[in-house]
Amino acid sequence: MDLIPAEFLPALPEMALALAICVLLLVDLYVPDRLRDLSYLVALGGLVLTALAVGESAVDGRVEIFTRSYVSDPLARFLKLVALVMVATVFLYSRSYLRDRGLFKGEYYLLGLFATLGIFVMISAASLLTMYLGLEMLSLSLYGLVAFDRNNATAAEAAMKYFVLGAIASGCLLYGISIIYGVTGSLDFGSVAAALGRGETEDLGVLAGMALIIVGIAFKFGAVPFHMWLPDVYEGAPMSVTLFISTVPKLAAFALTLRVLVEGLGPLADGWEPLLATLAVISLALGNVVAIAQTNIKRMLGYSTIAHVGFILLGFAAGSRDGIEAALFYTVVYVLMAAGAFGVLILSSRAGFECENIDDLKGLNQRSPWFAAMMLLLMVSMIGVPPLAGFYAKWWVLAALIDAEMLGLAIAGMVFSVIGAFYYLRVVKVMYFDDSDGGAELVPGLDLRAVVSLNALLVLVLGLSPEFLIQLCTDALG
Amino acid sequence: MTIGLLSLLIWLPIIGGIAVILLGGRFGSDRWLSLGVAVTTFVLSLPLWAGFETGTADMQFVERMPWIRMFRAEYFLGVDGFSMPLIMLTTFLTPIVVLAGWEIIKVKPAQYFAAFLIMEGLMIGVFAALDALLFYVFWEAMLVPMFIIIGVWGGEQRVYATVKFFLYTFFGSVFMLLALIYLYLQTGSYSILEFHQVPLSLNEQILIFLAFLIAFAVKVPMWPVHTWLPDAHVQAPTGGSVILAAVLLKMGGYGFLRFSLPIAPDASQTLDVLMIALSLIAVVYIGFVALVQQDMKKLIAYSSIAHMGFVTLGFFIAWAILARTGQDAGIAMGLTGGMVQMVSHGFISGALFLCVGVMYDRLHSRDINAYGGVANTMPKFAAFMVLFAMANAGLPGTSGFVGEFLVILASFKANVWYAVLAATTLILGAAYTLWMVKRVIFGAVGNDKVAALEDVNGREFLLLGLLALFVLALGLWPAPLVDVMNATVDNLAAHITQSKL
């Protein structure tokens, strides 16, 4: 490719995605409403193109470009591919939902792709500033997406809440970044780590910067006590947007934590590991306990996210390579499970009916036994029961914790998982044990049916033979 | 690549079960297809018995291949004298359970039969797995079909009972997972056989032992974590109760033999008084509790707990014998007694739950007071019921006698008072079982409904007859069962008397 200078090649995926966004902008401007499917297809095409670019941009090992502010490594490529697959899944799930509600507009795909670009930038960030850039791009797109159904007051309220709290969190993060920059004199993670490694870690400023950065990370993940936005946004946003927020940005949050804390502030590990452990345990506790009290299934899954985030953070808190690999595996599996769960909810909704209360799933086994079985697989996987992928995620994190001699954290994780089992079981109970109160049989389109089934069965297949994904995660962090 | 016999036994019912769900009774096929799968599995399991080498304690029918290479977890199957009889018990009971649900299951029959078939595969997997992670996968996976079985086809309080069942057992097993991971980090492998050999300090052993104890005590169940069992039994459909009592409870006992005793022998020795005390409480106290029950299923559930107390007593009496006599004679007797008791209890409790099911199908009541004089209208049924009740009370000549006798004999070697307490079961067991029989089966016809009862039909006769055959055969001639596990028992007895410190 002569068009692009060789040293820019690692950034090919971002360029391809940006190109796709421009094309989508133009196309969407000129297509009439009845041909809106074209925008959808362009968006999907853009994702495929980007995936090809990710393959094309493969370089050996780790390459940093743009004066050490952009990095391409196996992890970045792995996360980007997973993100692309998940965004495509989200788009596939959302189409009929949006169409039924008169929301089938190009902006959904446009904002979705912008958010994806932000995620890409975060994944490949090699400096604090690049990270911040990607994060803001992601966040602003998400604020827009949440308020996307503009006549819906709840959605607007959720977006407002998200925006205000998100702005505060971004402010904290930026403040932390500026302090770290002030102390170390550099922005790229390598130099920051080197400066900190020289023993300036005792500096109070460094610790303050680190704490502020952790606030930003915790907010993005939705870890307690920075979780307040999460249930409201999950509940208020249209289902297709909740689906997006609950899945792909978690990959970015993983990248954020890994790049900033492990690669940048690695020498401070003794400082941030206990902080992450604390965040993790209170997230597990609050998420699992409060989820029990929910009747709205979107809120319930919101609190469940908080609990799962706790487990991901436990992986980081273990402070070993094994723990980070476990956290990566957990993140990928979680994203897959959450996508499937919201997929079933989208599928159970139809024109004029939102499947958003747990009771709306009543008697699903009588109406649509196949999808009840799929939801059963997903719920059981979220509990962490083998042979489903969710089990291996928990098991790997636990193994890392026990290896790091953090038995207390491991026990806390397990006990809260048992508590959490209750509210997932309630979903199963409603689907299987309760009689249907007049809901109709689900008649989704073929594409939706196929993707939901594939998604849930993938959780099962990865559970029967987890080696493949485990290998990918280990290689990515190689 | 050839598929091993054990793999076949695990996966045939699971795949058969999935096929039953997918067909969904579309061709009126679910009952016959399920029965076909269950019977085929049983027939296929016969070579397991026939081809079993009785002279060795080594694992047989071994299959081993990599599963998750990064963690050295393997797809590692094999059976010895402990697991083989339990697998046979499972494959024998599943067709019976399918037949028991033949007519009464009206709601989603395909899912009902499929759940039992999938359960069968998973249960065989638990007994056959020699890789700890694989074992845990089967062990936990079993919860899901059982949760559905109790919750969908159970009684009025089914949701409460099934959630309690799930949470209790799930809570128990997560601690086992921690112990398994710890052992993996010590040995670098998930092979259970390697776990047996790893040296551990006493503190480590005690923590590991307690972690396993939580898991297995819930499953057995031992006092005081038994409370889920009466609820689950009462609410479960007949087939669910049968599988629960006959096979699921055995997993706790099997876990002690496969994990606790050989991995942490010194901890078992240190904590043997605790274990013996819990076992005796189960035998005596739960025996009294059974006496006052008004609900037949609850009564049999409590009787199961008491009988399982004998199993754990037989396993842990070993150190009391060692401490008192200084020699290991009698240890093997206790272990054998516990094993025989497990298999025999599988038949007897299964049969008793079937009997209650037969009556419940007709009268829709489990209340003892709703019956009376059933023998007048159901003579054939009454004969079976009395036989199984006698076996439950430990009458010589039935399988219930052999295990209890061996365990009491072993207890005598340890401490006369242990034996005396254990022997109260002969009185208590007879009291609660026979008193129930007296009130339900004998006497004048209790009411009009009982007067209108019809005797067992051909299908029910077949089920009860088969079980009766085994209960009598095992009681009159237990040698085949005992021979099968002799070598394994001796090996375990030798292994646990070697300190790991």
PDB file of N, CA, C and O in Angstrom, chain B residues 37-86:
ATOM      1  N   VAL B  37     -33.036 -44.855  24.900  1.00  0.00           N
ATOM      2  CA  VAL B  37     -31.701 -44.367  25.258  1.00  0.00           C
ATOM      3  C   VAL B  37     -31.288 -44.905  26.620  1.00  0.00           C
ATOM      4  O   VAL B  37     -30.163 -45.384  26.807  1.00  0.00           O
ATOM      5  N   ALA B  38     -32.217 -44.850  27.580  1.00  0.00           N
ATOM      6  CA  ALA B  38     -31.872 -45.276  28.934  1.00  0.00           C
ATOM      7  C   ALA B  38     -31.542 -46.765  28.975  1.00  0.00           C
ATOM      8  O   ALA B  38     -30.566 -47.182  29.611  1.00  0.00           O
ATOM      9  N   VAL B  39     -32.347 -47.552  28.278  1.00  0.00           N
ATOM     10  CA  VAL B  39     -32.091 -48.996  28.297  1.00  0.00           C
ATOM     11  C   VAL B  39     -30.794 -49.314  27.560  1.00  0.00           C
ATOM     12  O   VAL B  39     -29.975 -50.119  28.020  1.00  0.00           O
ATOM     13  N   THR B  40     -30.576 -48.636  26.428  1.00  0.00           N
ATOM     14  CA  THR B  40     -29.325 -48.872  25.703  1.00  0.00           C
ATOM     15  C   THR B  40     -28.129 -48.550  26.594  1.00  0.00           C
ATOM     16  O   THR B  40     -27.141 -49.290  26.626  1.00  0.00           O
ATOM     17  N   THR B  41     -28.226 -47.444  27.332  1.00  0.00           N
ATOM     18  CA  THR B  41     -27.116 -47.082  28.215  1.00  0.00           C
ATOM     19  C   THR B  41     -26.888 -48.173  29.249  1.00  0.00           C
ATOM     20  O   THR B  41     -25.751 -48.537  29.543  1.00  0.00           O
ATOM     21  N   PHE B  42     -27.997 -48.698  29.774  1.00  0.00           N
ATOM     22  CA  PHE B  42     -27.843 -49.759  30.771  1.00  0.00           C
ATOM     23  C   PHE B  42     -27.176 -50.984  30.148  1.00  0.00           C
ATOM     24  O   PHE B  42     -26.235 -51.555  30.714  1.00  0.00           O
ATOM     25  N   VAL B  43     -27.651 -51.374  28.963  1.00  0.00           N
ATOM     26  CA  VAL B  43     -27.072 -52.555  28.308  1.00  0.00           C
ATOM     27  C   VAL B  43     -25.585 -52.312  28.038  1.00  0.00           C
ATOM     28  O   VAL B  43     -24.746 -53.176  28.259  1.00  0.00           O
ATOM     29  N   LEU B  44     -25.263 -51.089  27.593  1.00  0.00           N
ATOM     30  CA  LEU B  44     -23.865 -50.789  27.305  1.00  0.00           C
ATOM     31  C   LEU B  44     -23.012 -50.800  28.567  1.00  0.00           C
ATOM     32  O   LEU B  44     -21.799 -51.011  28.507  1.00  0.00           O
ATOM     33  N   SER B  45     -23.656 -50.544  29.713  1.00  0.00           N
ATOM     34  CA  SER B  45     -22.855 -50.513  30.937  1.00  0.00           C
ATOM     35  C   SER B  45     -22.569 -51.912  31.473  1.00  0.00           C
ATOM     36  O   SER B  45     -21.729 -52.075  32.348  1.00  0.00           O
ATOM     37  N   LEU B  46     -23.262 -52.908  30.943  1.00  0.00           N
ATOM     38  CA  LEU B  46     -23.012 -54.271  31.441  1.00  0.00           C
ATOM     39  C   LEU B  46     -21.573 -54.730  31.230  1.00  0.00           C
ATOM     40  O   LEU B  46     -20.981 -55.340  32.125  1.00  0.00           O
ATOM     41  N   PRO B  47     -20.975 -54.446  30.055  1.00  0.00           N
ATOM     42  CA  PRO B  47     -19.573 -54.843  29.898  1.00  0.00           C
ATOM     43  C   PRO B  47     -18.649 -54.226  30.946  1.00  0.00           C
ATOM     44  O   PRO B  47     -17.592 -54.766  31.249  1.00  0.00           O
ATOM     45  N   LEU B  48     -19.084 -53.082  31.501  1.00  0.00           N
ATOM     46  CA  LEU B  48     -18.284 -52.443  32.548  1.00  0.00           C
ATOM     47  C   LEU B  48     -18.177 -53.383  33.746  1.00  0.00           C
ATOM     48  O   LEU B  48     -17.121 -53.532  34.358  1.00  0.00           O
ATOM     49  N   TRP B  49     -19.284 -54.020  34.064  1.00  0.00           N
ATOM     50  CA  TRP B  49     -19.319 -54.975  35.172  1.00  0.00           C
ATOM     51  C   TRP B  49     -18.586 -56.250  34.782  1.00  0.00           C
ATOM     52  O   TRP B  49     -17.727 -56.757  35.515  1.00  0.00           O
ATOM     53  N   ALA B  50     -18.941 -56.730  33.586  1.00  0.00           N
ATOM     54  CA  ALA B  50     -18.384 -58.019  33.160  1.00  0.00           C
ATOM     55  C   ALA B  50     -16.872 -57.935  32.969  1.00  0.00           C
ATOM     56  O   ALA B  50     -16.135 -58.858  33.319  1.00  0.00           O
ATOM     57  N   GLY B  51     -16.410 -56.821  32.415  1.00  0.00           N
ATOM     58  CA  GLY B  51     -14.992 -56.731  32.087  1.00  0.00           C
ATOM     59  C   GLY B  51     -14.137 -56.176  33.200  1.00  0.00           C
ATOM     60  O   GLY B  51     -12.950 -55.911  33.015  1.00  0.00           O
ATOM     61  N   PHE B  52     -14.729 -55.967  34.370  1.00  0.00           N
ATOM     62  CA  PHE B  52     -14.005 -55.338  35.468  1.00  0.00           C
ATOM     63  C   PHE B  52     -13.074 -56.342  36.131  1.00  0.00           C
ATOM     64  O   PHE B  52     -13.482 -57.436  36.505  1.00  0.00           O
ATOM     65  N   GLU B  53     -11.800 -55.991  36.259  1.00  0.00           N
ATOM     66  CA  GLU B  53     -10.827 -56.857  36.940  1.00  0.00           C
ATOM     67  C   GLU B  53     -10.979 -56.671  38.440  1.00  0.00           C
ATOM     68  O   GLU B  53     -10.755 -55.581  38.962  1.00  0.00           O
ATOM     69  N   THR B  54     -11.356 -57.721  39.161  1.00  0.00           N
ATOM     70  CA  THR B  54     -11.607 -57.530  40.584  1.00  0.00           C
ATOM     71  C   THR B  54     -10.323 -57.558  41.408  1.00  0.00           C
ATOM     72  O   THR B  54     -10.310 -57.118  42.544  1.00  0.00           O
ATOM     73  N   GLY B  55      -9.241 -58.064  40.845  1.00  0.00           N
ATOM     74  CA  GLY B  55      -8.047 -58.268  41.662  1.00  0.00           C
ATOM     75  C   GLY B  55      -7.193 -57.031  41.864  1.00  0.00           C
ATOM     76  O   GLY B  55      -6.219 -57.070  42.608  1.00  0.00           O
ATOM     77  N   THR B  56      -7.521 -55.936  41.225  1.00  0.00           N
ATOM     78  CA  THR B  56      -6.603 -54.799  41.253  1.00  0.00           C
ATOM     79  C   THR B  56      -7.307 -53.531  41.714  1.00  0.00           C
ATOM     80  O   THR B  56      -8.507 -53.371  41.529  1.00  0.00           O
ATOM     81  N   ALA B  57      -6.542 -52.633  42.319  1.00  0.00           N
ATOM     82  CA  ALA B  57      -7.092 -51.347  42.734  1.00  0.00           C
ATOM     83  C   ALA B  57      -6.804 -50.273  41.703  1.00  0.00           C
ATOM     84  O   ALA B  57      -7.141 -49.113  41.898  1.00  0.00           O
ATOM     85  N   ASP B  58      -6.146 -50.639  40.621  1.00  0.00           N
ATOM     86  CA  ASP B  58      -5.832 -49.648  39.592  1.00  0.00           C
ATOM     87  C   ASP B  58      -7.105 -49.204  38.888  1.00  0.00           C
ATOM     88  O   ASP B  58      -8.109 -49.898  38.881  1.00  0.00           O
ATOM     89  N   MET B  59      -6.983 -48.032  38.273  1.00  0.00           N
ATOM     90  CA  MET B  59      -8.108 -47.543  37.496  1.00  0.00           C
ATOM     91  C   MET B  59      -8.253 -48.376  36.229  1.00  0.00           C
ATOM     92  O   MET B  59      -7.260 -48.757  35.613  1.00  0.00           O
ATOM     93  N   GLN B  60      -9.492 -48.625  35.854  1.00  0.00           N
ATOM     94  CA  GLN B  60      -9.739 -49.433  34.665  1.00  0.00           C
ATOM     95  C   GLN B  60     -10.586 -48.659  33.668  1.00  0.00           C
ATOM     96  O   GLN B  60     -11.165 -47.649  34.015  1.00  0.00           O
ATOM     97  N   PHE B  61     -10.631 -49.167  32.470  1.00  0.00           N
ATOM     98  CA  PHE B  61     -11.347 -48.495  31.367  1.00  0.00           C
ATOM     99  C   PHE B  61     -10.870 -47.049  31.229  1.00  0.00           C
ATOM    100  O   PHE B  61     -11.662 -46.136  31.039  1.00  0.00           O
ATOM    101  N   VAL B  62      -9.564 -46.848  31.388  1.00  0.00           N
ATOM    102  CA  VAL B  62      -9.031 -45.485  31.440  1.00  0.00           C
ATOM    103  C   VAL B  62      -9.075 -44.834  30.062  1.00  0.00           C
ATOM    104  O   VAL B  62      -8.783 -45.462  29.051  1.00  0.00           O
ATOM    105  N   GLU B  63      -9.495 -43.580  30.044  1.00  0.00           N
ATOM    106  CA  GLU B  63      -9.405 -42.756  28.835  1.00  0.00           C
ATOM    107  C   GLU B  63      -8.703 -41.487  29.255  1.00  0.00           C
ATOM    108  O   GLU B  63      -9.030 -40.891  30.277  1.00  0.00           O
ATOM    109  N   ARG B  64      -7.743 -41.070  28.464  1.00  0.00           N
ATOM    110  CA  ARG B  64      -6.988 -39.892  28.874  1.00  0.00           C
ATOM    111  C   ARG B  64      -6.585 -39.109  27.653  1.00  0.00           C
ATOM    112  O   ARG B  64      -5.910 -39.640  26.769  1.00  0.00           O
ATOM    113  N   MET B  65      -6.999 -37.864  27.568  1.00  0.00           N
ATOM    114  CA  MET B  65      -6.476 -37.005  26.522  1.00  0.00           C
ATOM    115  C   MET B  65      -6.495 -35.557  26.998  1.00  0.00           C
ATOM    116  O   MET B  65      -7.190 -35.224  27.956  1.00  0.00           O
ATOM    117  N   PRO B  66      -5.676 -34.722  26.363  1.00  0.00           N
ATOM    118  CA  PRO B  66      -5.595 -33.338  26.825  1.00  0.00           C
ATOM    119  C   PRO B  66      -6.924 -32.621  26.660  1.00  0.00           C
ATOM    120  O   PRO B  66      -7.657 -32.896  25.713  1.00  0.00           O
ATOM    121  N   TRP B  67      -7.213 -31.705  27.571  1.00  0.00           N
ATOM    122  CA  TRP B  67      -8.464 -30.954  27.473  1.00  0.00           C
ATOM    123  C   TRP B  67      -8.141 -29.456  27.474  1.00  0.00           C
ATOM    124  O   TRP B  67      -8.386 -28.772  26.496  1.00  0.00           O
ATOM    125  N   ILE B  68      -7.574 -28.958  28.564  1.00  0.00           N
ATOM    126  CA  ILE B  68      -7.112 -27.565  28.566  1.00  0.00           C
ATOM    127  C   ILE B  68      -5.621 -27.615  28.845  1.00  0.00           C
ATOM    128  O   ILE B  68      -5.205 -27.765  29.989  1.00  0.00           O
ATOM    129  N   ARG B  69      -4.835 -27.511  27.807  1.00  0.00           N
ATOM    130  CA  ARG B  69      -3.404 -27.772  27.958  1.00  0.00           C
ATOM    131  C   ARG B  69      -2.729 -26.767  28.891  1.00  0.00           C
ATOM    132  O   ARG B  69      -1.847 -27.124  29.656  1.00  0.00           O
ATOM    133  N   MET B  70      -3.140 -25.505  28.806  1.00  0.00           N
ATOM    134  CA  MET B  70      -2.457 -24.475  29.600  1.00  0.00           C
ATOM    135  C   MET B  70      -2.516 -24.781  31.095  1.00  0.00           C
ATOM    136  O   MET B  70      -1.651 -24.368  31.852  1.00  0.00           O
ATOM    137  N   PHE B  71      -3.562 -25.476  31.519  1.00  0.00           N
ATOM    138  CA  PHE B  71      -3.692 -25.753  32.941  1.00  0.00           C
ATOM    139  C   PHE B  71      -3.535 -27.242  33.238  1.00  0.00           C
ATOM    140  O   PHE B  71      -3.872 -27.690  34.326  1.00  0.00           O
ATOM    141  N   ARG B  72      -3.058 -27.943  32.264  1.00  0.00           N
ATOM    142  CA  ARG B  72      -2.867 -29.392  32.404  1.00  0.00           C
ATOM    143  C   ARG B  72      -4.108 -30.075  32.962  1.00  0.00           C
ATOM    144  O   ARG B  72      -4.030 -30.961  33.815  1.00  0.00           O
ATOM    145  N   ALA B  73      -5.256 -29.620  32.499  1.00  0.00           N
ATOM    146  CA  ALA B  73      -6.489 -30.328  32.822  1.00  0.00           C
ATOM    147  C   ALA B  73      -6.735 -31.315  31.692  1.00  0.00           C
ATOM    148  O   ALA B  73      -6.491 -31.008  30.531  1.00  0.00           O
ATOM    149  N   GLU B  74      -7.142 -32.504  32.070  1.00  0.00           N
ATOM    150  CA  GLU B  74      -7.286 -33.546  31.061  1.00  0.00           C
ATOM    151  C   GLU B  74      -8.702 -34.100  31.048  1.00  0.00           C
ATOM    152  O   GLU B  74      -9.430 -34.009  32.041  1.00  0.00           O
ATOM    153  N   TYR B  75      -9.048 -34.676  29.909  1.00  0.00           N
ATOM    154  CA  TYR B  75     -10.264 -35.475  29.827  1.00  0.00           C
ATOM    155  C   TYR B  75      -9.854 -36.869  30.266  1.00  0.00           C
ATOM    156  O   TYR B  75      -9.409 -37.675  29.481  1.00  0.00           O
ATOM    157  N   PHE B  76      -9.940 -37.125  31.568  1.00  0.00           N
ATOM    158  CA  PHE B  76      -9.325 -38.296  32.174  1.00  0.00           C
ATOM    159  C   PHE B  76     -10.422 -39.078  32.907  1.00  0.00           C
ATOM    160  O   PHE B  76     -10.972 -38.619  33.896  1.00  0.00           O
ATOM    161  N   LEU B  77     -10.745 -40.249  32.342  1.00  0.00           N
ATOM    162  CA  LEU B  77     -11.803 -41.060  32.934  1.00  0.00           C
ATOM    163  C   LEU B  77     -11.247 -42.414  33.347  1.00  0.00           C
ATOM    164  O   LEU B  77     -10.271 -42.895  32.774  1.00  0.00           O
ATOM    165  N   GLY B  78     -11.889 -43.023  34.304  1.00  0.00           N
ATOM    166  CA  GLY B  78     -11.512 -44.371  34.721  1.00  0.00           C
ATOM    167  C   GLY B  78     -12.387 -44.773  35.896  1.00  0.00           C
ATOM    168  O   GLY B  78     -12.990 -43.921  36.546  1.00  0.00           O
ATOM    169  N   VAL B  79     -12.471 -46.063  36.141  1.00  0.00           N
ATOM    170  CA  VAL B  79     -13.276 -46.520  37.273  1.00  0.00           C
ATOM    171  C   VAL B  79     -12.473 -47.485  38.127  1.00  0.00           C
ATOM    172  O   VAL B  79     -11.564 -48.154  37.650  1.00  0.00           O
ATOM    173  N   ASP B  80     -12.810 -47.501  39.405  1.00  0.00           N
ATOM    174  CA  ASP B  80     -12.272 -48.521  40.291  1.00  0.00           C
ATOM    175  C   ASP B  80     -13.449 -49.144  41.053  1.00  0.00           C
ATOM    176  O   ASP B  80     -14.607 -48.944  40.683  1.00  0.00           O
ATOM    177  N   GLY B  81     -13.143 -49.880  42.087  1.00  0.00           N
ATOM    178  CA  GLY B  81     -14.187 -50.596  42.806  1.00  0.00           C
ATOM    179  C   GLY B  81     -15.205 -49.702  43.485  1.00  0.00           C
ATOM    180  O   GLY B  81     -16.278 -50.159  43.876  1.00  0.00           O
ATOM    181  N   PHE B  82     -14.876 -48.427  43.694  1.00  0.00           N
ATOM    182  CA  PHE B  82     -15.864 -47.516  44.280  1.00  0.00           C
ATOM    183  C   PHE B  82     -16.824 -46.981  43.233  1.00  0.00           C
ATOM    184  O   PHE B  82     -18.022 -46.911  43.452  1.00  0.00           O
ATOM    185  N   SER B  83     -16.256 -46.555  42.106  1.00  0.00           N
ATOM    186  CA  SER B  83     -17.102 -45.842  41.154  1.00  0.00           C
ATOM    187  C   SER B  83     -17.910 -46.784  40.270  1.00  0.00           C
ATOM    188  O   SER B  83     -19.016 -46.444  39.874  1.00  0.00           O
ATOM    189  N   MET B  84     -17.352 -47.966  39.979  1.00  0.00           N
ATOM    190  CA  MET B  84     -18.064 -48.854  39.054  1.00  0.00           C
ATOM    191  C   MET B  84     -19.454 -49.242  39.565  1.00  0.00           C
ATOM    192  O   MET B  84     -20.445 -49.103  38.827  1.00  0.00           O
ATOM    193  N   PRO B  85     -19.581 -49.699  40.834  1.00  0.00           N
ATOM    194  CA  PRO B  85     -20.936 -50.062  41.287  1.00  0.00           C
ATOM    195  C   PRO B  85     -21.890 -48.877  41.257  1.00  0.00           C
ATOM    196  O   PRO B  85     -23.082 -49.033  40.962  1.00  0.00           O
ATOM    197  N   LEU B  86     -21.368 -47.677  41.535  1.00  0.00           N
ATOM    198  CA  LEU B  86     -22.251 -46.508  41.545  1.00  0.00           C
ATOM    199  C   LEU B  86     -22.697 -46.155  40.138  1.00  0.00           C
ATOM    200  O   LEU B  86     -23.829 -45.704  39.923  1.00  0.00           O
TER     201      LEU B  86
END
